[in-house]
mmCIF file of C-alpha atoms in Angstrom:
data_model
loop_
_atom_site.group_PDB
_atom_site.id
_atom_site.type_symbol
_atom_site.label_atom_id
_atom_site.label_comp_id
_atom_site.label_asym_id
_atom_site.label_seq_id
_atom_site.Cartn_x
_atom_site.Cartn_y
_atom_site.Cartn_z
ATOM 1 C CA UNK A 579 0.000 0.000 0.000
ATOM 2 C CA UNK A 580 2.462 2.555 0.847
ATOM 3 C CA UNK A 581 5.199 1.858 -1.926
ATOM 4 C CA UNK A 582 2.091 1.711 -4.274
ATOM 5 C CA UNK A 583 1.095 5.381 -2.863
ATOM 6 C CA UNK A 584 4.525 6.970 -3.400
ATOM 7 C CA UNK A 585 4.610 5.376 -6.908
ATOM 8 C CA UNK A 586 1.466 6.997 -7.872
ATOM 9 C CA UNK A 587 2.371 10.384 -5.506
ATOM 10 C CA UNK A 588 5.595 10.569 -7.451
ATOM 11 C CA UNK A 589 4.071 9.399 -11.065
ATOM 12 C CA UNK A 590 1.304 12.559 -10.374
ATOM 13 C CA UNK A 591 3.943 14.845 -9.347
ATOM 14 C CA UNK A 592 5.951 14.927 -12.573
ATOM 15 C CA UNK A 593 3.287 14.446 -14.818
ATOM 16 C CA UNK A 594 1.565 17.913 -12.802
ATOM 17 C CA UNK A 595 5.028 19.267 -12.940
ATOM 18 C CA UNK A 596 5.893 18.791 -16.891
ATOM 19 C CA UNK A 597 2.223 19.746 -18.201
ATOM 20 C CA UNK A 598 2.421 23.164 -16.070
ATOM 21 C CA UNK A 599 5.575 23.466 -17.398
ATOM 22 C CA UNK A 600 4.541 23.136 -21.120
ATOM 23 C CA UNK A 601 1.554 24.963 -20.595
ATOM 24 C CA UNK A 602 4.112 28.348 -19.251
ATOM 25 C CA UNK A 603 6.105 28.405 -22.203
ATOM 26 C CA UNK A 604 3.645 28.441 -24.475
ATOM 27 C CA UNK A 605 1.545 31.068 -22.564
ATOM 28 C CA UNK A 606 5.642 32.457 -22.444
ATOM 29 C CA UNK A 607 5.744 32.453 -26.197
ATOM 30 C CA UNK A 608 2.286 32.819 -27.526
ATOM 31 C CA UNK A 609 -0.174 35.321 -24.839
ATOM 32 C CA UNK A 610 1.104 38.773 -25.385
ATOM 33 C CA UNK A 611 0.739 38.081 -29.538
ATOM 34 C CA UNK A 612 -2.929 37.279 -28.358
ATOM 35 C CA UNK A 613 -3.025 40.319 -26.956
ATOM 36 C CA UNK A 614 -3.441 38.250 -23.610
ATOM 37 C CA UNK A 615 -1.068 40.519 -21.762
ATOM 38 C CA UNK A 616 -0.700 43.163 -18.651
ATOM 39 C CA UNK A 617 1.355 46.010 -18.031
ATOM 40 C CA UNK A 618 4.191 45.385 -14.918
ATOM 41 C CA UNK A 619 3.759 48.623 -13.769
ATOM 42 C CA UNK A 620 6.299 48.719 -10.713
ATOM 43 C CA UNK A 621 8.980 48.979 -13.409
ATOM 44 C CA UNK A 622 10.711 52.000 -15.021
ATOM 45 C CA UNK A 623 10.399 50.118 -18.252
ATOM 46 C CA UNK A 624 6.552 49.111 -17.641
ATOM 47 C CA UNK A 625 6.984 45.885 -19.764
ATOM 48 C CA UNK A 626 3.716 43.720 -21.352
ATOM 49 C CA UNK A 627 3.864 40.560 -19.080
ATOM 50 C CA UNK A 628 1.297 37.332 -20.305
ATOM 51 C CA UNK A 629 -1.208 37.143 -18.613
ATOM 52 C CA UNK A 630 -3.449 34.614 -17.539
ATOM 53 C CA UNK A 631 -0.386 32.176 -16.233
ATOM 54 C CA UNK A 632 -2.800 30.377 -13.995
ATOM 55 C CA UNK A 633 -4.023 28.302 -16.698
ATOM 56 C CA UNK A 634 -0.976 26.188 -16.448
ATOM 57 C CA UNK A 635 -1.794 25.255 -12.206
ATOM 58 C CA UNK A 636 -5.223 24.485 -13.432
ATOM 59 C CA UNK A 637 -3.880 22.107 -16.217
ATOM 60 C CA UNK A 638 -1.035 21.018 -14.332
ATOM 61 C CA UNK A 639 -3.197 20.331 -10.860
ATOM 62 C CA UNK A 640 -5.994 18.673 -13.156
ATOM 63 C CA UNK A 641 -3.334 16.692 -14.934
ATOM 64 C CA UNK A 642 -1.986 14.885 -11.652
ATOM 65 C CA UNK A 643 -5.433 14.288 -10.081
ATOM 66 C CA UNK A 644 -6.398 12.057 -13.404
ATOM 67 C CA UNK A 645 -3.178 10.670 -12.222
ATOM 68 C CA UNK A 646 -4.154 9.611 -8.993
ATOM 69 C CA UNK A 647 -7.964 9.362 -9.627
ATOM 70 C CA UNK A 648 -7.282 5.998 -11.609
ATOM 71 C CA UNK A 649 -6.317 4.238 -8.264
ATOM 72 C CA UNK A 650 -7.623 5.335 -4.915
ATOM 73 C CA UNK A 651 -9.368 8.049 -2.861
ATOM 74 C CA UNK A 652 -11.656 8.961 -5.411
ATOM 75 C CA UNK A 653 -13.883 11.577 -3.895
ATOM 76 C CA UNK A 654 -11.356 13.405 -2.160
ATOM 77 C CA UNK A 655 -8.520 13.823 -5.414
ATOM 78 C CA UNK A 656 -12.020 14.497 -7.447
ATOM 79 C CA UNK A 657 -12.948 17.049 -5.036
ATOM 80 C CA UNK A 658 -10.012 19.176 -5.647
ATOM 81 C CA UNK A 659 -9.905 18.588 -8.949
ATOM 82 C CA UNK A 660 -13.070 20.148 -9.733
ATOM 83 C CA UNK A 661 -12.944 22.850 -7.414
ATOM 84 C CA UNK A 662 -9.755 23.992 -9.157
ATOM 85 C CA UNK A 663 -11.358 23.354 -12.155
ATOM 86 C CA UNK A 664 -14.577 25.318 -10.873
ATOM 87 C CA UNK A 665 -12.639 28.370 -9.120
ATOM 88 C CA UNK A 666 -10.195 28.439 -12.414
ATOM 89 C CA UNK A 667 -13.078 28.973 -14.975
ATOM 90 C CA UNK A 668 -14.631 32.054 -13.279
ATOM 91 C CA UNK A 669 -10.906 33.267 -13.118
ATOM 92 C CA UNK A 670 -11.238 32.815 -16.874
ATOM 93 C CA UNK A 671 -14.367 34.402 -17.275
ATOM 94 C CA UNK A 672 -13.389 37.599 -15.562
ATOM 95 C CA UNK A 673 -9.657 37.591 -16.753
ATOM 96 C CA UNK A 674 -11.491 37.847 -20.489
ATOM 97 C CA UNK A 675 -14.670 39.265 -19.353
ATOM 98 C CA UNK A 676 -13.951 41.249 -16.195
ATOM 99 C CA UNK A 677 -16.722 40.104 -14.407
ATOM 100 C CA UNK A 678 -18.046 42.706 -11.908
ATOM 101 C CA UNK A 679 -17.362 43.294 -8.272
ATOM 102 C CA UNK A 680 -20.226 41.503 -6.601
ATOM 103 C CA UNK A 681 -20.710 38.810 -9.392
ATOM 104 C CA UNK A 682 -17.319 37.399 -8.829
ATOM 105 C CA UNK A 683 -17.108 36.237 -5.257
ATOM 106 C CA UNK A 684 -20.545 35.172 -5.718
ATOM 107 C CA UNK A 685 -19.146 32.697 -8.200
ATOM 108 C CA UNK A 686 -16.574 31.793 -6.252
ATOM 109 C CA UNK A 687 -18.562 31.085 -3.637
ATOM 110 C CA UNK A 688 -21.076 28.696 -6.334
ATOM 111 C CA UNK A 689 -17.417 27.093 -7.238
ATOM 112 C CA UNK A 690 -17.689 25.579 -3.677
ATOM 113 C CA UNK A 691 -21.126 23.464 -4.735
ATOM 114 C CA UNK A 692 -19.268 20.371 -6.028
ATOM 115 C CA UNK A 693 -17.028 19.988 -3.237
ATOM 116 C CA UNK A 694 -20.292 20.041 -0.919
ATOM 117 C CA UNK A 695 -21.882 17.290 -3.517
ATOM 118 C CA UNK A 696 -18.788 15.152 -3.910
ATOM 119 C CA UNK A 697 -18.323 15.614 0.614
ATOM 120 C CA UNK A 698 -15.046 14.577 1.176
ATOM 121 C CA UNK A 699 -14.378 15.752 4.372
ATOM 122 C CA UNK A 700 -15.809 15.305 8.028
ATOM 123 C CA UNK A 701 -17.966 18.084 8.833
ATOM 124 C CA UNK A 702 -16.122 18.674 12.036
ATOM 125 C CA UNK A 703 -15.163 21.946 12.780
ATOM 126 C CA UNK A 704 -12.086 21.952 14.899
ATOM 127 C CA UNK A 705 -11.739 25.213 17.056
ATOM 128 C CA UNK A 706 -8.395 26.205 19.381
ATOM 129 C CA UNK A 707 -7.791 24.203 22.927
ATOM 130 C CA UNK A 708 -9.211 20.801 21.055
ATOM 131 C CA UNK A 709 -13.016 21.755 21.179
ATOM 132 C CA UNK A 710 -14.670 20.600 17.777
ATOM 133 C CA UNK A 711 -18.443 20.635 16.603
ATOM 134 C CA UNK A 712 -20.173 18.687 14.188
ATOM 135 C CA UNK A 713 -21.759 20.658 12.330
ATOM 136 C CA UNK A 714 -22.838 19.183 8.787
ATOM 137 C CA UNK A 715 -25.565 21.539 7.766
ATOM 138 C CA UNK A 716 -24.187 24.709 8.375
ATOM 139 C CA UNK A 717 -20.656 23.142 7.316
ATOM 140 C CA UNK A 718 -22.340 23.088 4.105
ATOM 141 C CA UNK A 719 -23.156 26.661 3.916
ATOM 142 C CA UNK A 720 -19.783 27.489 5.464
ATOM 143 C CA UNK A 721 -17.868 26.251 2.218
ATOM 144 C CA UNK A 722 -18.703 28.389 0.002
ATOM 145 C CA UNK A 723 -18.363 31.440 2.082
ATOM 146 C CA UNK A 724 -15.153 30.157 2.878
ATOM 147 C CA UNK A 725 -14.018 29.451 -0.436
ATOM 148 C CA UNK A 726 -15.384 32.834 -1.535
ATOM 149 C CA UNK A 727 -13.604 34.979 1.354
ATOM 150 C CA UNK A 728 -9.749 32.812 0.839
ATOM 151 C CA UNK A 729 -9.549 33.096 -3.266
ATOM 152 C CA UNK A 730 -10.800 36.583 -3.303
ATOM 153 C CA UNK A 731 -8.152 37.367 -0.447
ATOM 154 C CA UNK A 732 -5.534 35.882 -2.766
ATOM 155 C CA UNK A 733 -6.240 37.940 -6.096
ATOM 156 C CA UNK A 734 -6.279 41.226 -4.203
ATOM 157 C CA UNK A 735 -2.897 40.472 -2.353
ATOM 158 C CA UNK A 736 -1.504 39.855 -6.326
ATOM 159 C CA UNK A 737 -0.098 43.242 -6.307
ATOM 160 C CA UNK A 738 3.388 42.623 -6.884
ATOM 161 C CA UNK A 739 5.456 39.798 -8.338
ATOM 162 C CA UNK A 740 5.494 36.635 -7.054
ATOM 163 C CA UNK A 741 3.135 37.662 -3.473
ATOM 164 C CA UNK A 742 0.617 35.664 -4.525
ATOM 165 C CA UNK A 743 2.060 32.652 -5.813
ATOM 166 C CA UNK A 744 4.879 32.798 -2.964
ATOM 167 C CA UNK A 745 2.646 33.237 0.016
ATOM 168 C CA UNK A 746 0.363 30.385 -1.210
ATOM 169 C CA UNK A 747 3.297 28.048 -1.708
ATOM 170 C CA UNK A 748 4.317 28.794 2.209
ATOM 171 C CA UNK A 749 0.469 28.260 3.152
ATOM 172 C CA UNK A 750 0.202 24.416 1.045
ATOM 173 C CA UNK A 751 3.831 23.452 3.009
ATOM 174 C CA UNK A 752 2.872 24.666 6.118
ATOM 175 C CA UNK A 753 -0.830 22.544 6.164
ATOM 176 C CA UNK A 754 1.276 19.887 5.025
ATOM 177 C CA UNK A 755 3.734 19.992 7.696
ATOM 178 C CA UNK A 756 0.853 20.571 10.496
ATOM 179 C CA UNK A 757 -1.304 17.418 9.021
ATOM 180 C CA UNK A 758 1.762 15.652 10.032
ATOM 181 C CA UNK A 759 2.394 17.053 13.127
ATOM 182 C CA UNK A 760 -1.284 16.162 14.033
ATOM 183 C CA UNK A 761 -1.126 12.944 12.759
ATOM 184 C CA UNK A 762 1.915 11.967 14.738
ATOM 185 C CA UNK A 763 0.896 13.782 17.869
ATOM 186 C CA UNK A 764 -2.874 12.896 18.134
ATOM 187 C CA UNK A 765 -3.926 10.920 14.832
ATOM 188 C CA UNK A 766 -7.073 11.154 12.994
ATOM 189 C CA UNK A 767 -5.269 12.673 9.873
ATOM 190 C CA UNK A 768 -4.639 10.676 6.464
ATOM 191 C CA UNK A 769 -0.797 11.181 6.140
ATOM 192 C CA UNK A 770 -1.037 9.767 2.794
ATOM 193 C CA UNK A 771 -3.820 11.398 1.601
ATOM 194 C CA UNK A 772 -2.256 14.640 2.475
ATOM 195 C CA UNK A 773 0.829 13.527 1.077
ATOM 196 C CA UNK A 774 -1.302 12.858 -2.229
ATOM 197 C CA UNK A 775 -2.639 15.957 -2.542
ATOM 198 C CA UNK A 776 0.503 17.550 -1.603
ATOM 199 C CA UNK A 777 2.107 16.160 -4.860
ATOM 200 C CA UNK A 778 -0.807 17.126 -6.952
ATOM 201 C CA UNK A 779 -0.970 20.543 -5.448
ATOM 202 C CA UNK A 780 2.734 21.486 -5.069
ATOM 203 C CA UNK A 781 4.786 20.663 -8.309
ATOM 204 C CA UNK A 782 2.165 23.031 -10.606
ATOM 205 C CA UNK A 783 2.776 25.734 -7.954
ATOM 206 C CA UNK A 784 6.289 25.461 -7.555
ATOM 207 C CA UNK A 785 6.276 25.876 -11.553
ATOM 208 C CA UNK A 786 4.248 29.164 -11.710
ATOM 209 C CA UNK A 787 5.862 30.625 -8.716
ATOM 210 C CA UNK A 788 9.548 30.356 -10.921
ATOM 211 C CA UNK A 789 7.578 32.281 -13.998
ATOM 212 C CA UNK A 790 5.614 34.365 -11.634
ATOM 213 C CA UNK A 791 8.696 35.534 -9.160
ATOM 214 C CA UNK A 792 10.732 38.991 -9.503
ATOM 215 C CA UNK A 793 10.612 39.461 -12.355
ATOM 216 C CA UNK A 794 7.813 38.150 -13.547
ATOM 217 C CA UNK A 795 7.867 36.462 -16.693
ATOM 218 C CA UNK A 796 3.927 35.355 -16.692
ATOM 219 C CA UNK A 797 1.725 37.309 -14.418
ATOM 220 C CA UNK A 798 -0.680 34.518 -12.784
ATOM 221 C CA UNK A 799 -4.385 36.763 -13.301
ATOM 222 C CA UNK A 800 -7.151 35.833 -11.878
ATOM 223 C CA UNK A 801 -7.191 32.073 -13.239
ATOM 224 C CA UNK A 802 -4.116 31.428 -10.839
ATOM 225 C CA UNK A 803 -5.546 33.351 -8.055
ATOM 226 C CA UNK A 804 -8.958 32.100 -7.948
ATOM 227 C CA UNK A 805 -8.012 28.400 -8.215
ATOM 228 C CA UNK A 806 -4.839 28.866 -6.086
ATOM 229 C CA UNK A 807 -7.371 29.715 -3.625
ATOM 230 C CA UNK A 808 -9.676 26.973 -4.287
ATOM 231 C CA UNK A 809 -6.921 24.386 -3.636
ATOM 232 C CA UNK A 810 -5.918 25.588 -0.438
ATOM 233 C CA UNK A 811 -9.700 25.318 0.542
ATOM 234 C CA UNK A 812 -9.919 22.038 -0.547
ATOM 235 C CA UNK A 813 -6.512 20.677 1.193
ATOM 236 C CA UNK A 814 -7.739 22.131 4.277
ATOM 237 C CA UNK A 815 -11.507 21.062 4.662
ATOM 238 C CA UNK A 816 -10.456 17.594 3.488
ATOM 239 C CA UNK A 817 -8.357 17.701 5.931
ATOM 240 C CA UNK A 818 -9.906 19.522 8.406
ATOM 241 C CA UNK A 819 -7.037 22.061 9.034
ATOM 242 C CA UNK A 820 -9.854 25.279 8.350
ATOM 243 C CA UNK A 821 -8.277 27.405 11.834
ATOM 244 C CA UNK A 822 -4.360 26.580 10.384
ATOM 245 C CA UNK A 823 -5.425 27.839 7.027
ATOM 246 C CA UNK A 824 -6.907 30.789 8.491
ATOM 247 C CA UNK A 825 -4.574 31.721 10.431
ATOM 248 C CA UNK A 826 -1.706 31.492 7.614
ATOM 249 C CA UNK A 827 -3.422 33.278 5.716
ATOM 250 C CA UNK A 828 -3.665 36.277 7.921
ATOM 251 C CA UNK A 829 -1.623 39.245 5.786
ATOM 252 C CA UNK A 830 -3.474 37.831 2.785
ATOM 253 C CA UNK A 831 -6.677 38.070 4.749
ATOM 254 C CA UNK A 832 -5.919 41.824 6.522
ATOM 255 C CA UNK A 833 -5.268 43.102 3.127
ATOM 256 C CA UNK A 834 -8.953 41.656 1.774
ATOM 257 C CA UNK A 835 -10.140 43.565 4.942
ATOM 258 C CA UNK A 836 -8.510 47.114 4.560
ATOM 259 C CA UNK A 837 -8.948 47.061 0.692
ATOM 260 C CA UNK A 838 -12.903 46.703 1.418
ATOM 261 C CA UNK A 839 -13.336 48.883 4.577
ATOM 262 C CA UNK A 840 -11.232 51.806 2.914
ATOM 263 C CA UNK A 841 -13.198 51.420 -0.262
ATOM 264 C CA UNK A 842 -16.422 51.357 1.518
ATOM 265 C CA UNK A 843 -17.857 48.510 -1.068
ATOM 266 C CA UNK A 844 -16.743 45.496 -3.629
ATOM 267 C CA UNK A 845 -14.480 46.860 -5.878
ATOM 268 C CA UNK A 846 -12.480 45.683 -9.486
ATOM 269 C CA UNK A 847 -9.105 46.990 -9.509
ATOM 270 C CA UNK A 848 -9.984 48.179 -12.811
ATOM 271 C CA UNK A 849 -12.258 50.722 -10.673
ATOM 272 C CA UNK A 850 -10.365 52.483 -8.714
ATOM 273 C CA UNK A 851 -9.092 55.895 -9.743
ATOM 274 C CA UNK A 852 -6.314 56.479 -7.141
ATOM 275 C CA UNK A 853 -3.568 53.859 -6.444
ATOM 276 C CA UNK A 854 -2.148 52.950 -3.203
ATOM 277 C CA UNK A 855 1.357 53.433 -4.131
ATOM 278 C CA UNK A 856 2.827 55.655 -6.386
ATOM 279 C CA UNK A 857 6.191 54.867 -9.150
ATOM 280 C CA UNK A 858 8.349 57.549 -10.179
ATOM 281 C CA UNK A 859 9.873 56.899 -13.474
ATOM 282 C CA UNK A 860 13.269 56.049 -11.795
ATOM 283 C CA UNK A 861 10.921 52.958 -10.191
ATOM 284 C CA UNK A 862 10.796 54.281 -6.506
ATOM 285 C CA UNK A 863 8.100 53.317 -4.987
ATOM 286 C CA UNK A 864 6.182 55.740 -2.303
ATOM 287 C CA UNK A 865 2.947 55.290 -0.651
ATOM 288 C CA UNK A 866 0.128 56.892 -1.564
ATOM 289 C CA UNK A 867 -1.147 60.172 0.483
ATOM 290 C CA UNK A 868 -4.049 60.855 -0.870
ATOM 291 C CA UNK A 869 -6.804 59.951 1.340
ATOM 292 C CA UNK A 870 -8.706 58.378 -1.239
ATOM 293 C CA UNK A 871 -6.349 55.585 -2.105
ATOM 294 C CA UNK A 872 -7.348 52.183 -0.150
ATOM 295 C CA UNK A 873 -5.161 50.764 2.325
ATOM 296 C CA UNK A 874 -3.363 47.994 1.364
ATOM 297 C CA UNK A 875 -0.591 46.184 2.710
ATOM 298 C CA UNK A 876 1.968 47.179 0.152
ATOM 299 C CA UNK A 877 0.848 50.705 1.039
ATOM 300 C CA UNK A 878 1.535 50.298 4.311
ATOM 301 C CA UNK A 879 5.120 48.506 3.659
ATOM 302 C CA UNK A 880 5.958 51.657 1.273
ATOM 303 C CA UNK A 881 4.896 53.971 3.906
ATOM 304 C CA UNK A 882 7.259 52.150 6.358
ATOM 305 C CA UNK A 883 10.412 53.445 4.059
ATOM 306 C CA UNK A 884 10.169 50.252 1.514
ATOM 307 C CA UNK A 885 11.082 52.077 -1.814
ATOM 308 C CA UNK A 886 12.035 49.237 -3.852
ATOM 309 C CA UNK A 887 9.795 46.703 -5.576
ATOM 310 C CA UNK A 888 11.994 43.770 -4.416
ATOM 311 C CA UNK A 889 12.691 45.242 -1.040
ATOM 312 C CA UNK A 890 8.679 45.181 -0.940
ATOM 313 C CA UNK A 891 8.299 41.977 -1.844
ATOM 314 C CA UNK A 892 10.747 40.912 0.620
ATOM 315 C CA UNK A 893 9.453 42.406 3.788
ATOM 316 C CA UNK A 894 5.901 41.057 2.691
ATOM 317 C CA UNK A 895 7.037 37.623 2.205
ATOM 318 C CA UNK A 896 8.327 37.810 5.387
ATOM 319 C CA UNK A 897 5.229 38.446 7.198
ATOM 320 C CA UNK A 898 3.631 35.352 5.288
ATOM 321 C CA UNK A 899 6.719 33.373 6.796
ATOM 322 C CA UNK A 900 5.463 34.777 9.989
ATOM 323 C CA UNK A 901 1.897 33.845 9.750
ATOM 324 C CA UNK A 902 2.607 30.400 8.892
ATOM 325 C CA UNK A 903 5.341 30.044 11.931
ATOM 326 C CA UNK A 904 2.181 31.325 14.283
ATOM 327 C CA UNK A 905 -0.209 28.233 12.488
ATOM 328 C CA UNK A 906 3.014 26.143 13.127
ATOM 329 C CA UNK A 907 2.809 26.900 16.602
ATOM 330 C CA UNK A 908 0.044 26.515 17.714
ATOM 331 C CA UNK A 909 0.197 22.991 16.418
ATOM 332 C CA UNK A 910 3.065 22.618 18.603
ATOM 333 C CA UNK A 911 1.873 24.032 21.819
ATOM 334 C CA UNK A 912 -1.570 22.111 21.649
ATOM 335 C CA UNK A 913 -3.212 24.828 21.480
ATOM 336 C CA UNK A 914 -5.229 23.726 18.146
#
């Protein structure tokens, strides 16, 4: 059983890893002639980036799980599967279509639907100092919300390269790492399963994180986003790590929050007609002072004396590595 699980881990892994891979060069080669493209605007040079790079974690994640779906845990591999699959085509939609501000995480939310259908998980929700409830009906209503609140909070921290794609990397290693701190510690959680996923999850990732890092060669839009998002949820209600995940994704989260209370309302980025920071043509980066500009967290990093785009990107992936330390530990003290 377990040599036959790291064959098939390992066998998903590269086959998630090399059609990802194929998938970013052509989007590499072929997007910005499609006029499928974005401006990078933190640079002096404000060069046309692809866009749309996310298609190649949807591909590559969907690629794997076929992969593993020929041999074992069917439901669960099938439930992230199609939530990638669901939360990636209304990334599409509004990468081509620019859905609107209030139809979008509404979507998102729907994308949640087959993972409720398919039910994978335990309905358990497991709170701090070990107390848990079983709660299946309003789990079911929880999902989607869920789902809804953790993609969306992912496309608006996609600000700069490689915060998106970076941070969510930490966020699938660090559930990883606390499944098997659980499992050894108290037990109830499928090592292999997670390890499974893991594989399916991780090697597409990995891949658009090295296109997607300073400087960005593919920018990830809201395909990568939405169904990076929707395959964190998955990991962690299958697994029932929903507190870890939350509290990993904290900066990700407190930037959602800001964004929305500053703005007052739902908002596109397309929208919004002052910008938190501002570039000077040299590529020093200041924050924003008019008051109308939303408060972000890169804001609040360039307001700190962060001028440079990579010095930016630096001191925000170190509050992500922060985050997930504070999920970490609280694995490690009990206290979850």
């Amino acid at each position: 059983m377990l040599e036959n699980t790291i064959l098939i881990a390992t066998a998903s892994g590269a086959v998630g890893l090399i059609s990802s891979l194929l998938t970013l060069r052509y989007i590499k080669r072929s997007f910005i002639k499609l006029g499928i493209s974005g401006i990078d605007y933190h640079k002096p040079e404000k060069p046309k980036i692809p866009e749309m790079g996310g298609l190649a974690f949807v591909i590559g994640v969907t690629a794997a799980s076929l992969v593993t779906l020929l041999n074992f845990h069917v439901s669960e591999i099938l439930g992230v599967m199609i939530t990638v699959l669901a939360t990636g085509f209304v990334g599409i939609i509004d990468d081509l279509k620019k859905l609107g501000a209030v139809e979008k995480p509404l979507l998102t939310a729907a994308a949640g639907l087959p993972l409720i259908l398919l039910h994978p998980y335990s309905s358990n929700l497991v709170l701090p100092f070990g107390t848990a409830f079983r709660i299946p009906l309003l789990y079911m209503l929880i999902i989607p919300g869920l789902l809804a609140v953790v993609s969306n909070s992912i496309n608006m921290f996609d600000t700069m390269n490689g915060t998106a794609t970076g941070s969510s990397l930490l966020v699938l290693i660090t559930l990883f790492l606390i499944t098997v701190l659980k499992s050894l510690t108290k037990g109830g959680f499928d090592i292999l399963l997670a390890g499974l996923m893991s594989c399916i999850i991780l090697p597409p990732l990995i891949t658009l994180f090295a296109y997607n890092k300073y400087p960005a060669k593919v920018f990830v839009g809201d395909t990568g986003t939405l169904s990076i998002g929707g395959a964190l949820l998955s990991f962690s209600v299958i697994q029932g790590c929903e507190i870890p995940l939350i509290i990993s994704l904290l900066p990700q989260l407190t930037n959602g929050f800001f964004n929305l209370s500053s703005v007052g309302k739902l908002f596109e980025r397309s929208e919004l007609k002052v910008r938190p920071i501002v570039v000077s043509e040299n590529g020093v980066i200041t924050a924003n002072r008019d008051l109308k500009a939303p408060i972000t967290l890169t804001r609040f990093v360039a307001a700190l004396g962060f001028r440079s785009e990579k010095e930016i990107i630096k001191a925000i992936m170190s509050l992500c590595a922060l985050s997930n330390a504070l999920a970490i530990l609280t694995v490690v003290l009990g206290l979850w």
